[in-house]
Amino acid sequence: MAVEAVGHWTLPDSAYAMWVRGELDEYLRIPDDGTRVEVVGGEFVVSPAPVYAHGGILSDIQEAVLRAKIADAEFAWRGVQTVNLDLVEIGDGYVPDMVIVHRDTDARGRAEETLHVHPGDLGLVVEVTSSSNAHNDRRPVLGRRLKPTKWSGYARTGMPYYLLVDRDPRNPGVTLFGEPDRGEGSYEVLGEWKFGEPLELPAPFGFEIRTDGWKPWAL
């Protein structure tokens, strides 16, 4: 079974600096098969390519954005999958499952062939959990050491909204986080939905995502 790997190797430079320069994958000899390398809390994390159901959820969200665009020519948002997100303020580098960006930002990124985006470029970020690395997408858990996660990293860099689709069979559902506290690295919960319920994103997005067919991962 494919599992996540967290790096504690001695590298020629910081994991973040190598990630920004696009050297970390090659140095670690990561196969070009959908495996992702991210830097979370200053440590590199290698995650296996997601399963089909994971990708299907992202397709459903992308279709929701497309429906809203077709219905309203003035609709301002676009959905883009698996971009490199440089969180320079905290020295992390993520590859979100999806980002929702303003159409002007989308047009600029396409024209300039942008290598990285930054939190200020985005309206909303989406993560869909996988069994191997769900802990990195959620809020940090109290323990011997409160390790940073992508949840706290997004909050610390002021990401306005974070949509978490959690496929954990123990508590599956969707949570919209907002009102980031950059100092604390935390969010407020703005909405929660069960799988199968229609999900209406509030302003400034204002479009509905259908969650029919969304299921937890198999135990």
Tab-separated table of C-alpha atoms in Angstrom:
chain	number	residue	atom	x	y	z
A	1	MET	CA	0.000	0.000	0.000
A	2	ALA	CA	1.330	3.456	-0.886
A	3	VAL	CA	2.002	5.643	2.134
A	4	GLU	CA	3.243	9.140	2.815
A	5	ALA	CA	6.921	9.724	3.581
A	6	VAL	CA	8.220	12.635	5.651
A	7	GLY	CA	11.799	13.712	5.056
A	8	HIS	CA	14.538	14.169	7.642
A	9	TRP	CA	17.435	13.800	5.204
A	10	THR	CA	20.493	16.016	5.080
A	11	LEU	CA	19.947	18.134	1.977
A	12	PRO	CA	22.369	20.467	0.206
A	13	ASP	CA	19.987	23.356	0.926
A	14	SER	CA	16.728	23.829	2.804
A	15	ALA	CA	13.825	21.723	1.543
A	16	TYR	CA	11.884	24.924	0.848
A	17	ALA	CA	14.669	26.553	-1.189
A	18	MET	CA	15.088	23.395	-3.287
A	19	TRP	CA	11.317	23.145	-3.756
A	20	VAL	CA	11.095	26.752	-4.984
A	21	ARG	CA	13.891	26.159	-7.487
A	22	GLY	CA	12.230	22.958	-8.696
A	23	GLU	CA	15.172	20.804	-7.589
A	24	LEU	CA	13.662	18.797	-4.746
A	25	ASP	CA	11.829	16.228	-6.878
A	26	GLU	CA	14.920	15.455	-8.906
A	27	TYR	CA	17.186	15.265	-5.864
A	28	LEU	CA	14.828	12.779	-4.200
A	29	ARG	CA	14.410	10.870	-7.488
A	30	ILE	CA	10.643	11.138	-7.355
A	31	PRO	CA	8.963	9.213	-10.192
A	32	ASP	CA	6.825	11.149	-12.657
A	33	ASP	CA	3.660	9.225	-11.780
A	34	GLY	CA	1.586	11.801	-9.915
A	35	THR	CA	3.613	11.558	-6.702
A	36	ARG	CA	3.748	14.958	-5.002
A	37	VAL	CA	6.515	16.565	-2.986
A	38	GLU	CA	5.526	19.373	-0.638
A	39	VAL	CA	7.228	21.226	2.194
A	40	VAL	CA	5.043	21.356	5.315
A	41	GLY	CA	6.422	22.899	8.475
A	42	GLY	CA	9.852	23.038	6.874
A	43	GLU	CA	9.975	19.270	6.227
A	44	PHE	CA	9.498	17.664	2.852
A	45	VAL	CA	6.514	15.350	2.512
A	46	VAL	CA	6.168	12.839	-0.328
A	47	SER	CA	2.603	11.736	-1.038
A	48	PRO	CA	1.483	9.032	-3.466
A	49	ALA	CA	-0.756	9.857	-6.404
A	50	PRO	CA	-4.402	10.027	-5.272
A	51	VAL	CA	-6.982	7.371	-6.075
A	52	TYR	CA	-9.692	7.737	-8.727
A	53	ALA	CA	-12.483	8.717	-6.300
A	54	HIS	CA	-10.312	11.561	-5.027
A	55	GLY	CA	-9.939	12.874	-8.575
A	56	GLY	CA	-13.658	12.459	-9.195
A	57	ILE	CA	-14.494	14.830	-6.350
A	58	LEU	CA	-12.184	17.439	-7.828
A	59	SER	CA	-13.852	16.995	-11.212
A	60	ASP	CA	-17.237	17.608	-9.579
A	61	ILE	CA	-15.967	20.857	-8.058
A	62	GLN	CA	-14.461	21.939	-11.373
A	63	GLU	CA	-17.762	21.211	-13.121
A	64	ALA	CA	-19.571	23.341	-10.533
A	65	VAL	CA	-17.299	26.273	-11.370
A	66	LEU	CA	-17.912	25.691	-15.079
A	67	ARG	CA	-21.696	25.584	-14.614
A	68	ALA	CA	-21.570	28.911	-12.788
A	69	LYS	CA	-19.447	30.412	-15.572
A	70	ILE	CA	-21.859	29.201	-18.280
A	71	ALA	CA	-24.871	30.507	-16.346
A	72	ASP	CA	-23.359	33.951	-15.764
A	73	ALA	CA	-20.963	35.589	-18.202
A	74	GLU	CA	-19.790	37.894	-15.388
A	75	PHE	CA	-18.870	35.009	-13.071
A	76	ALA	CA	-15.375	35.901	-11.883
A	77	TRP	CA	-13.881	32.607	-10.671
A	78	ARG	CA	-11.917	29.757	-12.234
A	79	GLY	CA	-10.854	26.392	-10.805
A	80	VAL	CA	-7.314	25.111	-11.373
A	81	GLN	CA	-5.898	21.804	-10.127
A	82	THR	CA	-2.474	20.943	-8.673
A	83	VAL	CA	-0.522	24.187	-8.902
A	84	ASN	CA	2.629	24.998	-6.936
A	85	LEU	CA	1.737	27.317	-4.059
A	86	ASP	CA	4.693	29.213	-2.583
A	87	LEU	CA	4.071	30.211	1.040
A	88	VAL	CA	7.209	32.324	1.246
A	89	GLU	CA	6.201	33.915	4.568
A	90	ILE	CA	6.570	30.600	6.406
A	91	GLY	CA	9.024	28.814	4.123
A	92	ASP	CA	6.593	26.120	2.961
A	93	GLY	CA	5.575	24.924	-0.497
A	94	TYR	CA	2.278	23.113	-1.128
A	95	VAL	CA	0.566	21.513	-4.093
A	96	PRO	CA	-3.157	22.008	-3.311
A	97	ASP	CA	-5.674	19.711	-4.936
A	98	MET	CA	-7.436	22.754	-6.381
A	99	VAL	CA	-7.385	26.523	-6.154
A	100	ILE	CA	-10.182	28.937	-7.002
A	101	VAL	CA	-8.746	32.094	-8.557
A	102	HIS	CA	-10.169	35.281	-10.014
A	103	ARG	CA	-10.392	35.168	-13.797
A	104	ASP	CA	-7.857	38.021	-14.088
A	105	THR	CA	-5.326	36.041	-12.049
A	106	ASP	CA	-6.054	32.974	-14.163
A	107	ALA	CA	-5.476	34.915	-17.387
A	108	ARG	CA	-2.221	36.372	-16.087
A	109	GLY	CA	-0.939	32.985	-14.920
A	110	ARG	CA	-1.651	31.436	-18.316
A	111	ALA	CA	-0.015	34.290	-20.238
A	112	GLU	CA	3.101	34.341	-18.079
A	113	GLU	CA	3.312	30.542	-17.649
A	114	THR	CA	3.601	31.179	-13.920
A	115	LEU	CA	5.723	28.595	-12.071
A	116	HIS	CA	4.318	29.347	-8.617
A	117	VAL	CA	1.284	31.117	-7.216
A	118	HIS	CA	1.125	32.827	-3.822
A	119	PRO	CA	-1.633	32.988	-1.195
A	120	GLY	CA	-2.512	36.557	-2.218
A	121	ASP	CA	-3.326	35.310	-5.729
A	122	LEU	CA	-6.060	32.947	-4.541
A	123	GLY	CA	-9.642	33.241	-3.374
A	124	LEU	CA	-10.077	29.721	-2.042
A	125	VAL	CA	-8.010	26.561	-1.729
A	126	VAL	CA	-9.413	23.007	-1.795
A	127	GLU	CA	-7.935	19.863	-0.277
A	128	VAL	CA	-9.443	16.364	-0.481
A	129	THR	CA	-8.025	14.021	2.131
A	130	SER	CA	-6.390	10.689	1.374
A	131	SER	CA	-5.882	7.914	3.902
A	132	SER	CA	-2.099	8.267	3.728
A	133	ASN	CA	-1.801	11.974	4.524
A	134	ALA	CA	-5.113	13.340	5.838
A	135	HIS	CA	-3.427	14.637	8.997
A	136	ASN	CA	-1.512	17.193	6.935
A	137	ASP	CA	-4.744	18.723	5.599
A	138	ARG	CA	-6.453	19.112	8.992
A	139	ARG	CA	-5.851	21.415	11.931
A	140	PRO	CA	-2.827	20.434	14.050
A	141	VAL	CA	-3.437	17.840	16.752
A	142	LEU	CA	-2.227	18.347	20.306
A	143	GLY	CA	0.522	15.954	21.303
A	144	ARG	CA	4.129	15.984	22.323
A	145	ARG	CA	4.775	18.577	19.635
A	146	LEU	CA	2.142	20.627	17.863
A	147	LYS	CA	3.398	20.145	14.317
A	148	PRO	CA	2.282	22.633	11.657
A	149	THR	CA	-0.071	21.368	8.971
A	150	LYS	CA	-1.321	22.798	5.705
A	151	TRP	CA	-4.426	23.977	7.598
A	152	SER	CA	-2.327	26.149	9.905
A	153	GLY	CA	0.008	27.160	7.068
A	154	TYR	CA	-2.888	28.403	4.963
A	155	ALA	CA	-4.174	30.416	7.931
A	156	ARG	CA	-0.764	31.917	8.754
A	157	THR	CA	-0.399	33.229	5.211
A	158	GLY	CA	-3.891	34.721	5.149
A	159	MET	CA	-5.614	32.352	2.731
A	160	PRO	CA	-9.171	33.767	2.857
A	161	TYR	CA	-11.058	30.473	2.494
A	162	TYR	CA	-10.132	26.820	2.828
A	163	LEU	CA	-12.531	24.069	1.710
A	164	LEU	CA	-11.642	20.695	3.239
A	165	VAL	CA	-13.277	17.560	1.832
A	166	ASP	CA	-12.535	14.861	4.400
A	167	ARG	CA	-13.097	11.301	3.165
A	168	ASP	CA	-12.224	9.690	6.499
A	169	PRO	CA	-14.952	7.063	7.121
A	170	ARG	CA	-14.957	7.906	10.837
A	171	ASN	CA	-16.288	11.411	10.160
A	172	PRO	CA	-16.730	12.161	6.453
A	173	GLY	CA	-17.904	15.564	5.312
A	174	VAL	CA	-17.004	18.982	3.988
A	175	THR	CA	-15.934	22.017	6.014
A	176	LEU	CA	-15.474	25.586	4.842
A	177	PHE	CA	-12.952	27.526	6.907
A	178	GLY	CA	-12.498	31.292	6.810
A	179	GLU	CA	-11.538	34.389	8.808
A	180	PRO	CA	-7.903	33.304	9.182
A	181	ASP	CA	-5.994	34.376	12.273
A	182	ARG	CA	-2.482	34.789	10.928
A	183	GLY	CA	-0.883	35.104	14.349
A	184	GLU	CA	-2.475	31.972	15.757
A	185	GLY	CA	-2.458	30.050	12.474
A	186	SER	CA	-6.125	29.133	12.834
A	187	TYR	CA	-9.505	29.456	11.120
A	188	GLU	CA	-13.160	29.838	12.008
A	189	VAL	CA	-15.636	27.253	10.711
A	190	LEU	CA	-18.024	28.965	8.281
A	191	GLY	CA	-20.005	25.919	7.126
A	192	GLU	CA	-20.232	22.148	7.391
A	193	TRP	CA	-21.963	19.641	5.102
A	194	LYS	CA	-22.433	15.888	4.927
A	195	PHE	CA	-21.727	13.978	1.741
A	196	GLY	CA	-24.829	14.003	-0.429
A	197	GLU	CA	-25.965	17.448	0.692
A	198	PRO	CA	-25.796	20.383	-1.741
A	199	LEU	CA	-22.972	22.723	-0.826
A	200	GLU	CA	-23.541	26.409	-1.453
A	201	LEU	CA	-20.402	28.511	-1.252
A	202	PRO	CA	-21.111	32.009	0.088
A	203	ALA	CA	-20.099	35.334	-1.449
A	204	PRO	CA	-17.867	36.224	-3.126
A	205	PHE	CA	-18.141	32.834	-4.857
A	206	GLY	CA	-21.859	32.098	-4.771
A	207	PHE	CA	-22.056	28.765	-6.574
A	208	GLU	CA	-23.332	25.318	-5.643
A	209	ILE	CA	-21.317	22.104	-5.557
A	210	ARG	CA	-23.174	18.816	-5.848
A	211	THR	CA	-21.788	16.157	-3.519
A	212	ASP	CA	-23.921	13.228	-4.684
A	213	GLY	CA	-21.720	10.177	-5.027
A	214	TRP	CA	-18.998	11.441	-2.710
A	215	LYS	CA	-17.955	8.594	-0.425
A	216	PRO	CA	-15.398	7.926	2.311
A	217	TRP	CA	-12.323	5.929	1.466
A	218	ALA	CA	-12.561	2.168	1.969
A	219	LEU	CA	-11.307	0.729	5.235
